[in-house]
GROMACS .gro file of C-alpha atoms in nm:
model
  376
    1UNK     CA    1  25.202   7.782  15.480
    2UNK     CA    2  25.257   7.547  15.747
    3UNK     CA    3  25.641   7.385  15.729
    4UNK     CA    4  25.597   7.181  15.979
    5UNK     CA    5  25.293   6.996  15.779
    6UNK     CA    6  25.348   6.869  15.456
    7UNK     CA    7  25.237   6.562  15.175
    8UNK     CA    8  25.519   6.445  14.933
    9UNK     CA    9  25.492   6.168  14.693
   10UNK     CA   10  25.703   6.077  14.416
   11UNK     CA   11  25.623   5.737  14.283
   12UNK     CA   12  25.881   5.762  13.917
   13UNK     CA   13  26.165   5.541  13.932
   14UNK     CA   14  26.445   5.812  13.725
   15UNK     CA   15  26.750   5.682  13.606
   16UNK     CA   16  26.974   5.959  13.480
   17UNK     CA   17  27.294   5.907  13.267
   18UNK     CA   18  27.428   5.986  12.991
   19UNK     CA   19  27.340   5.723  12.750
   20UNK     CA   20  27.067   5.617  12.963
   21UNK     CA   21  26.875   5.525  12.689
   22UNK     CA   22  27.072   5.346  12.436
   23UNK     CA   23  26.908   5.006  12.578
   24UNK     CA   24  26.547   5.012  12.746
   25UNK     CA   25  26.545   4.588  12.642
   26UNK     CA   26  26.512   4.565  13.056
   27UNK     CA   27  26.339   4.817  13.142
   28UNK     CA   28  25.965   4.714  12.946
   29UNK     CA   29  25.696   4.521  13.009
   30UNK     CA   30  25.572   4.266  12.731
   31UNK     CA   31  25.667   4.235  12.357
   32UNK     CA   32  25.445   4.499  12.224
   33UNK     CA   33  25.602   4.844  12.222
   34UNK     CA   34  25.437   5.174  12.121
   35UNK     CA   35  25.681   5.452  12.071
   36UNK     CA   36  25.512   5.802  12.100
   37UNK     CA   37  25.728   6.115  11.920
   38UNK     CA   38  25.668   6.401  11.701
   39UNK     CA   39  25.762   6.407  11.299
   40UNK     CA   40  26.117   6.533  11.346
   41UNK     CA   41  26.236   6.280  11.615
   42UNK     CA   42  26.120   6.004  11.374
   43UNK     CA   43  26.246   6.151  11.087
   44UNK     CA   44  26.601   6.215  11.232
   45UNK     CA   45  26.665   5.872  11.376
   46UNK     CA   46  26.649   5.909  11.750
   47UNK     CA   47  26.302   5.747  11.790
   48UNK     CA   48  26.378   5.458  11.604
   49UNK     CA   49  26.682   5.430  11.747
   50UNK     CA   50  26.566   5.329  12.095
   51UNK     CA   51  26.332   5.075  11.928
   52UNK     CA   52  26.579   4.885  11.790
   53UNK     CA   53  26.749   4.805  12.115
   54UNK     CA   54  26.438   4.652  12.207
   55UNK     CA   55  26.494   4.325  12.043
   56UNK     CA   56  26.239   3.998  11.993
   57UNK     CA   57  25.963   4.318  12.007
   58UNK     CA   58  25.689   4.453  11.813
   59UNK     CA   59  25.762   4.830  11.788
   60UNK     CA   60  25.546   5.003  11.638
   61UNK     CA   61  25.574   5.409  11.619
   62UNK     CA   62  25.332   5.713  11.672
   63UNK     CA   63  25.494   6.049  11.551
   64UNK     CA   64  25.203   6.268  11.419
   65UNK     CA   65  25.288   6.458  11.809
   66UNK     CA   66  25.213   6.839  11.705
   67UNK     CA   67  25.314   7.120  11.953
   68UNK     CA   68  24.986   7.160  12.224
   69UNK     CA   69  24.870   6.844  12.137
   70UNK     CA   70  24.516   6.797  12.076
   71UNK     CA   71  24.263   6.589  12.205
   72UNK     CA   72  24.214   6.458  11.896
   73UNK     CA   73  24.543   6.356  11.829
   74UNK     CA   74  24.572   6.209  12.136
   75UNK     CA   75  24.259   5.981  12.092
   76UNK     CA   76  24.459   5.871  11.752
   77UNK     CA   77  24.731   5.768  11.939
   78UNK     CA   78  24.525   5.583  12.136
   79UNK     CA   79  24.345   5.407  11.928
   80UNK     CA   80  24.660   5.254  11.794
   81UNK     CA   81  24.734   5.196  12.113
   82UNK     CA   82  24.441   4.955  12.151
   83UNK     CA   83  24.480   4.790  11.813
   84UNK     CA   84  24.837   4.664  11.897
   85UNK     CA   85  24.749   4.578  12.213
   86UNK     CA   86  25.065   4.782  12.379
   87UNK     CA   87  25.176   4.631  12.659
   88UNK     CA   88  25.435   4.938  12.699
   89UNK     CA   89  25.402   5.317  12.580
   90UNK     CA   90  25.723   5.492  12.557
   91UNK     CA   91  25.703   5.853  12.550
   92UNK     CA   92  25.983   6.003  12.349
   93UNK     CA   93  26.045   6.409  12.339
   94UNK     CA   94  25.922   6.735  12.438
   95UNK     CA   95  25.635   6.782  12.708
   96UNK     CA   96  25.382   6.734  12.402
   97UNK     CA   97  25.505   6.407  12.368
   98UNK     CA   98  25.565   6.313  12.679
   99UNK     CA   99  25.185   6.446  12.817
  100UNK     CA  100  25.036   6.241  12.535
  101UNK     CA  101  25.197   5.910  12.595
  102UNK     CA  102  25.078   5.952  13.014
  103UNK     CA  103  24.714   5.970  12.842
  104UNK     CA  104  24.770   5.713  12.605
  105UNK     CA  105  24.884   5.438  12.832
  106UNK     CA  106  24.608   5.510  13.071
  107UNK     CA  107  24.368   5.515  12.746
  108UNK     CA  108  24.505   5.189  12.601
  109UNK     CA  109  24.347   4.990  12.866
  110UNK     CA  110  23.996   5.195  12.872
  111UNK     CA  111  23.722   5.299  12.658
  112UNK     CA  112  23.599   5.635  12.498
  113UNK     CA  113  23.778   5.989  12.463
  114UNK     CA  114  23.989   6.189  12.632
  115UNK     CA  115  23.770   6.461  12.614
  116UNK     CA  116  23.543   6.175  12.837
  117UNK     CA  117  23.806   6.220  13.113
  118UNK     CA  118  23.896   6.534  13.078
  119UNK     CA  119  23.740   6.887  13.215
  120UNK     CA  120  23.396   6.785  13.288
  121UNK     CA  121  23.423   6.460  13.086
  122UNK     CA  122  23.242   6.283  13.413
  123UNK     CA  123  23.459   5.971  13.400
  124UNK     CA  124  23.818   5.895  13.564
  125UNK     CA  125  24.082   5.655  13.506
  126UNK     CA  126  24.062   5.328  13.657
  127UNK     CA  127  24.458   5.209  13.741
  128UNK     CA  128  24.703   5.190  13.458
  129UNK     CA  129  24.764   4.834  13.329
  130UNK     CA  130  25.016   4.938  13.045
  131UNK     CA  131  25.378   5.023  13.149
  132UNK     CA  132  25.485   5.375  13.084
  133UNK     CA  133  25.843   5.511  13.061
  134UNK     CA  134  25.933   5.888  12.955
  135UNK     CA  135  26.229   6.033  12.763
  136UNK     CA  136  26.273   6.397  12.778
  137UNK     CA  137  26.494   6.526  12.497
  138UNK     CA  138  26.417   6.891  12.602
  139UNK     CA  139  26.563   7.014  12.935
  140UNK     CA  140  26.246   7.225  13.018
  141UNK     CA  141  25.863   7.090  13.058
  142UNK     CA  142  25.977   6.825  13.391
  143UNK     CA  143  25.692   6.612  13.222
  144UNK     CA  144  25.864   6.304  13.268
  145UNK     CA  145  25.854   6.324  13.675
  146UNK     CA  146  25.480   6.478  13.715
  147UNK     CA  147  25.113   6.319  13.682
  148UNK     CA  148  25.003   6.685  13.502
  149UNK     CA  149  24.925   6.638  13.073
  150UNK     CA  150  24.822   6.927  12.916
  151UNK     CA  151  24.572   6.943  12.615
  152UNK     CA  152  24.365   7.177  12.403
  153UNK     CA  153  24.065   7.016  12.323
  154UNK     CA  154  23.983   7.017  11.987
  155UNK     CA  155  23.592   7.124  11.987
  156UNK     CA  156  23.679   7.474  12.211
  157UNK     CA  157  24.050   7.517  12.083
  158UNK     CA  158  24.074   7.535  12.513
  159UNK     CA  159  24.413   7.403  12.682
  160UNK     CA  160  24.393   7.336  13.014
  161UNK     CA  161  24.567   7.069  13.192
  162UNK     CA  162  24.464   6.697  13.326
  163UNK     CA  163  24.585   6.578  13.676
  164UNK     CA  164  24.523   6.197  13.708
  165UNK     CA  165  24.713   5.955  13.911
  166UNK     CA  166  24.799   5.744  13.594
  167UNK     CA  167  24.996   5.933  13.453
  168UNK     CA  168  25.287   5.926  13.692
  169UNK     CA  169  25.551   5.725  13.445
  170UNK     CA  170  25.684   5.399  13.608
  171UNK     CA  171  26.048   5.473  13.450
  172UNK     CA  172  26.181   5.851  13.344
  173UNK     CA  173  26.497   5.817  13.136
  174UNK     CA  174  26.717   6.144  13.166
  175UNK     CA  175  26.947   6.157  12.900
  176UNK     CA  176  27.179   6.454  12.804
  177UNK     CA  177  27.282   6.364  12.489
  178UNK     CA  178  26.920   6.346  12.356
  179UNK     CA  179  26.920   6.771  12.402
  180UNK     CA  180  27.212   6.791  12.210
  181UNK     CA  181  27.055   6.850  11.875
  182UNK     CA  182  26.783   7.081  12.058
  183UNK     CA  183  26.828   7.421  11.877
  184UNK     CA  184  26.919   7.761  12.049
  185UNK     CA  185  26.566   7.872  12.024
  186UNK     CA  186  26.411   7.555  12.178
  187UNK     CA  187  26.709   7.535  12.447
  188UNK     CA  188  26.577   7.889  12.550
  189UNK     CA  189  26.226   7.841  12.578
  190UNK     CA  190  26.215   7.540  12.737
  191UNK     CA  191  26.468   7.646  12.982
  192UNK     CA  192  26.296   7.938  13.090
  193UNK     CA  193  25.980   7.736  13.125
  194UNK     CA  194  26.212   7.515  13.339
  195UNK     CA  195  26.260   7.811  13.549
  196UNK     CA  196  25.899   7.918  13.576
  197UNK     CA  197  25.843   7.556  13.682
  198UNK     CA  198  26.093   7.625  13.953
  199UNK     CA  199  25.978   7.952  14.093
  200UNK     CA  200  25.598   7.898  14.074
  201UNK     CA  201  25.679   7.576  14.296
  202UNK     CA  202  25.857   7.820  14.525
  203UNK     CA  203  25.610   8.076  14.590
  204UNK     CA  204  25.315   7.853  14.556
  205UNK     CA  205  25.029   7.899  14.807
  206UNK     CA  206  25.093   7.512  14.813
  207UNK     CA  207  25.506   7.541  14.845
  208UNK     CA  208  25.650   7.335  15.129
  209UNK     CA  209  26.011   7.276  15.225
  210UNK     CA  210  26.107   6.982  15.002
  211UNK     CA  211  26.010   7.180  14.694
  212UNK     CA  212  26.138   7.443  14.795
  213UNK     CA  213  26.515   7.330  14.835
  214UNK     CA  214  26.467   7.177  14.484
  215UNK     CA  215  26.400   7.462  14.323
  216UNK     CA  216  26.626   7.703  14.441
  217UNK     CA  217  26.873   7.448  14.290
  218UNK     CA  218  26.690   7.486  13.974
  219UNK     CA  219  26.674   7.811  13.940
  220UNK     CA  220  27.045   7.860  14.023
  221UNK     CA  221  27.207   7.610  13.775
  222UNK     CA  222  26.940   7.756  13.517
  223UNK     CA  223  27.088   8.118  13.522
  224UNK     CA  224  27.418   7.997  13.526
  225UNK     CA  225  27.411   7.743  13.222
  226UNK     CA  226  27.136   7.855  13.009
  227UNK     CA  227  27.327   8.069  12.796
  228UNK     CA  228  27.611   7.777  12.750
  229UNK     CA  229  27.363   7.559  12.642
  230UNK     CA  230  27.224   7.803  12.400
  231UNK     CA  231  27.531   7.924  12.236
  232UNK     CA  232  27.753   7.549  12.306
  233UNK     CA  233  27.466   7.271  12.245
  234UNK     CA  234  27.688   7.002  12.282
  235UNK     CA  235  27.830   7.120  12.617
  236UNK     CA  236  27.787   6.796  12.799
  237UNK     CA  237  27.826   7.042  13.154
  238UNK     CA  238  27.592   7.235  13.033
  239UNK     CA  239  27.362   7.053  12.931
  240UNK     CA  240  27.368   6.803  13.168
  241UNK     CA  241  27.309   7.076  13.450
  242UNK     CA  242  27.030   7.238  13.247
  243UNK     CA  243  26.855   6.895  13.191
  244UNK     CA  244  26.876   6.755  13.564
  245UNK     CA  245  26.760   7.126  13.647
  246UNK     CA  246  26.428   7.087  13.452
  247UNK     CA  247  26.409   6.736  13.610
  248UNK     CA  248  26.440   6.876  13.966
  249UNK     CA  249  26.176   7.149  13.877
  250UNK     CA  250  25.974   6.908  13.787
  251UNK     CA  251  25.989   6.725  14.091
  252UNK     CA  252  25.909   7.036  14.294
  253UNK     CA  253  25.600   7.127  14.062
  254UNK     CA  254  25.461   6.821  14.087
  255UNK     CA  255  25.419   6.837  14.438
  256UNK     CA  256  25.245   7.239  14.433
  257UNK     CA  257  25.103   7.262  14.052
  258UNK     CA  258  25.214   7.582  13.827
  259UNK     CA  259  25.072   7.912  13.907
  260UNK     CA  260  24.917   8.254  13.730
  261UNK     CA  261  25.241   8.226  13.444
  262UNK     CA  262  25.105   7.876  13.343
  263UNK     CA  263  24.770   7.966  13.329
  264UNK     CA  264  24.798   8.301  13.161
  265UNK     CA  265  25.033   8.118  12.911
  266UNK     CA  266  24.727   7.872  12.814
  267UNK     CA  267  24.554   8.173  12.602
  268UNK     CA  268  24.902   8.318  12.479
  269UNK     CA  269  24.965   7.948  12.314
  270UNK     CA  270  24.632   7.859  12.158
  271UNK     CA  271  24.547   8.225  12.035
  272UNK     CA  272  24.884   8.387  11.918
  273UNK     CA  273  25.075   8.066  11.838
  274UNK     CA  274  25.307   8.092  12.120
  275UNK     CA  275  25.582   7.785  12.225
  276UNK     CA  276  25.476   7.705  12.552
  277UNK     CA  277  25.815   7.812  12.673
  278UNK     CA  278  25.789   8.164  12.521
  279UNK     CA  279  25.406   8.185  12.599
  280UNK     CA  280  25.500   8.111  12.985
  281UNK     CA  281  25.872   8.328  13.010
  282UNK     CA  282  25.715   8.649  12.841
  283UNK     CA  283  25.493   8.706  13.181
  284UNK     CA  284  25.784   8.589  13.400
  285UNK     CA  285  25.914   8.906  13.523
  286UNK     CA  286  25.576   9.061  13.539
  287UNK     CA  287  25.474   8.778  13.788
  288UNK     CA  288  25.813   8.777  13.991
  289UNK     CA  289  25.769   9.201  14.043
  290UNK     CA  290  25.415   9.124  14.207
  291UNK     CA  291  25.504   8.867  14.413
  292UNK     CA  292  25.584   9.042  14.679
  293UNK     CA  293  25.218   9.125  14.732
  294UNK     CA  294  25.192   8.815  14.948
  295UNK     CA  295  25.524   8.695  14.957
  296UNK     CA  296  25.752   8.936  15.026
  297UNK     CA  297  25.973   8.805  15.291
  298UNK     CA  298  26.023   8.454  15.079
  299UNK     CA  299  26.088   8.596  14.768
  300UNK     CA  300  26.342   8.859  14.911
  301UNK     CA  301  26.491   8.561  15.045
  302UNK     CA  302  26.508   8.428  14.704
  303UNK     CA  303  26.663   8.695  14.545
  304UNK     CA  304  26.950   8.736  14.784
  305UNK     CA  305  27.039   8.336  14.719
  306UNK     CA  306  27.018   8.393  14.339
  307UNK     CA  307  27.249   8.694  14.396
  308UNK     CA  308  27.009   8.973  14.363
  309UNK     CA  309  26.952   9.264  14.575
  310UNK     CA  310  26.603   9.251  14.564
  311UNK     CA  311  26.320   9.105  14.410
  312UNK     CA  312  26.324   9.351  14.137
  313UNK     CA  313  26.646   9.331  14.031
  314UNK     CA  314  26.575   8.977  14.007
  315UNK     CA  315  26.328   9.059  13.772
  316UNK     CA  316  26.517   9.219  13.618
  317UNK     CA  317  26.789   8.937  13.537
  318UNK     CA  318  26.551   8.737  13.451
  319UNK     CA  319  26.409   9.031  13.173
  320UNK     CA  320  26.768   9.032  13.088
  321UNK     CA  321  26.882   8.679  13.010
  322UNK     CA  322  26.574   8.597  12.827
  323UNK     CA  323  26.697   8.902  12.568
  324UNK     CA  324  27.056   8.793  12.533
  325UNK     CA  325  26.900   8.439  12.471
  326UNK     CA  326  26.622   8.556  12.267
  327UNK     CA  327  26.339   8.515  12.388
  328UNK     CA  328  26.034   8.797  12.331
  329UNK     CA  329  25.961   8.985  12.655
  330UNK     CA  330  25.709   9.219  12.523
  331UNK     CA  331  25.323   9.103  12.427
  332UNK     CA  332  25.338   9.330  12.112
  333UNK     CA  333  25.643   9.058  12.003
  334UNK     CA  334  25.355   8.787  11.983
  335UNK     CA  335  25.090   9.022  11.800
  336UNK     CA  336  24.950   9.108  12.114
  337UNK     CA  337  24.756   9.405  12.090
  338UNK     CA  338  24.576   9.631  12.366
  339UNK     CA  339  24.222   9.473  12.255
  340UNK     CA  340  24.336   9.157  12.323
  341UNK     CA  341  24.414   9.173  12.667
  342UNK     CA  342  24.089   9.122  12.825
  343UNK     CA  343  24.009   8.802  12.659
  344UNK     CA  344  24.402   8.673  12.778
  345UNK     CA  345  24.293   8.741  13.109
  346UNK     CA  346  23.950   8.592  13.140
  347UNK     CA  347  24.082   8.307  12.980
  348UNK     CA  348  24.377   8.303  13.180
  349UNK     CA  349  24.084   8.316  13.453
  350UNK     CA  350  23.915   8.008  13.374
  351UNK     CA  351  24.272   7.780  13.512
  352UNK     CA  352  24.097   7.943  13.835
  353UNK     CA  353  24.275   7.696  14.096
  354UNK     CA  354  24.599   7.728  13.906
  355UNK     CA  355  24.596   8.114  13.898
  356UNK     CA  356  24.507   8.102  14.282
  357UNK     CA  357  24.794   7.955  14.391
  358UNK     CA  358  24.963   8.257  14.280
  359UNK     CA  359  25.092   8.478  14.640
  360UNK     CA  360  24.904   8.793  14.472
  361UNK     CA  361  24.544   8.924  14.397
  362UNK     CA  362  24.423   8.756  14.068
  363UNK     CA  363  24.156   8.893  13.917
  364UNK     CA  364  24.062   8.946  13.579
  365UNK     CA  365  24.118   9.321  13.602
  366UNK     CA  366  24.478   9.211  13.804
  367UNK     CA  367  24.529   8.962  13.556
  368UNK     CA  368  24.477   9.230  13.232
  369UNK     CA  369  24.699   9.524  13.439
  370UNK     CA  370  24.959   9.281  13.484
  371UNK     CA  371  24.993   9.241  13.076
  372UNK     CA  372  24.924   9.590  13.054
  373UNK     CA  373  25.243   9.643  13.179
  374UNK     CA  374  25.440   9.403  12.927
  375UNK     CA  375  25.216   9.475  12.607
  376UNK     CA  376  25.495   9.676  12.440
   0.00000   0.00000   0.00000
């Protein structure tokens, strides 16, 4: 990688604060509001909540969101997008959420299916006429700050992601206090998948010096509040440090794309019922010990500024934390079994430009050794 040489572009206004968004009445476009959420965001108050502040608006309220959302869902979504006429889609939760309101907006203003747009669909996006804001109430996916939605496509039961200039929100609301009610277990997955966001941008093939300086701050505050925010969710240090972490991760990502961890977690999520988080952390370590096939010299770099001796003991922290927080770090913990693993790794495979960009030899014999090594 050439440092002197590099393309960033950031085009999302954020505004960050704590209570940031207890009144969005200035921040949309038009009367007619469509709030995207999942069931338990509507059902506890939080999404209707921020559509009451919108006053002299129609709101009107999508929250069928289901973890890995599906194409069909999406195109649901959509097409009560188009029957209101939304002249704003705000994206309220998780990176499910989040990815489905970036394809929604884009949608409400075009014809057809996703599934037209997406993969080898054969049509793009023309540019976005419907305002989009984001509200992450996880401190993990970085959704809110990158033009990357990820789907599984209902026909093949497939997840693979979508990169399309649309979907880069005009406004991303970071608000602490919407984690608060996040539960240990969530709080730890999407944490960790903050920190894979973070260290896949650093030893991208694609890494350049911006990135990289944001996500060395990422993964630092990460190991040091991630516990706190487990065990003390309504820590407002904590939290606060864990969500701007998974916002500056998601800057950095957004810039390289994920690497072999988000690809290999694709399979892990849509075949063994994974969280994304979980499905991403459990190869974590595995990935950060063969690093140094390529990257050696960065990554030992790394480790000393994370307070490491080397890039295996890093590894092993990492192996560590996720146990005191909970997470599984063995394949068998997911109902992985040994005849399993070549199918994980061919359809890890098939994210082929993703998996590239990670600094070792990926192949699906690599691939399968690799969760060889973490099966049990």
């Amino acid at each position: 990688m050439n440092h002197s040489a590099f393309h960033f572009w950031m085009p999302v206004e954020i505004h960050c604060a704590a209570g940031a968004a207890a009144d969005l009445s200035d921040a949309v476009a038009g009367d007619r509001i469509l709030i995207v959420c999942d069931p338990f965001l509507y059902e506890n108050g939080t999404a209707q909540r921020i559509g009451d502040t919108l006053n002299g608006c129609q709101v009107h309220y999508f929250h069928g969101i289901e973890p890995n959302p599906s194409t069909d869902r999406v195109d649901e979504c959509a097409a009560l997008a188009r029957s209101v006429n939304a002249s704003t889609v705000i994206g309220v939760g998780g990176g499910s959420c989040l990815d489905t309101a970036k394809a929604v907006a884009c949608l409400a203003g075009a014809e057809g299916s996703i599934c037209e747009y997406y993969a080898d669909g054969g049509r793009s996006f023309g540019p976005r006429t419907v305002r989009l804001i984001l509200i992450p109430t996880t401190a993990g996916t970085g959704s809110e700050v990158t033009n990357v939605g990820v789907f599984t496509n209902s026909r093949t039961h497939t997840k693979l992601p979508l990169v399309c200039r649309g979907f880069w929100a005009d406004l991303a609301v970071v608000d602490p206090t919407l984690t608060y009610s996040l539960p240990a277990a969530q709080t730890a997955s999407t944490g960790m998948d903050a920190f894979c966001h973070a260290i896949e941008a650093y030893w991208n093939r694609e890494s350049q010096p911006l990135c990289d300086y944001l996500a060395i701050g990422a993964m630092r505050d990460i190991l040091k509040y991630i516990q706190t925010a487990c065990e003390e969710p309504e820590n407002e240090t904590a939290r606060g440090a864990m969500l701007t972490a998974a916002l500056t991760a998601g800057v950095a990502f957004s810039q390289t794309r994920t690497t072999g961890v988000h690809a290999v977690s694709f399979p892990l999520t849509t075949g063994f019922h994974a969280s994304h988080g979980v499905a991403c952390a459990i190869t974590l370590p595995a990935f950060i010990r063969i690093s140094t096939e390529q990257a050696a010299e960065k990554m030992q770099r790394l480790a000393r500024m994370l307070d490491c001796a080397d890039v295996s003991a890093l590894a092993d922290r990492v192996e560590g934390l996720m146990k005191t927080i909970g997470l599984p770090t063995r394949l068998s913990e997911l109902g992985v079994q040994e005849r399993d693993l070549p199918q994980i790794a061919k359809d890890g495979m098939a994210a082929a430009a993703q998996m590239q960009l990670t600094p070792a030899t990926m192949t699906a014999e690599t691939v399968c050794q690799l969760l060889r090594s973490i099966l049990s």
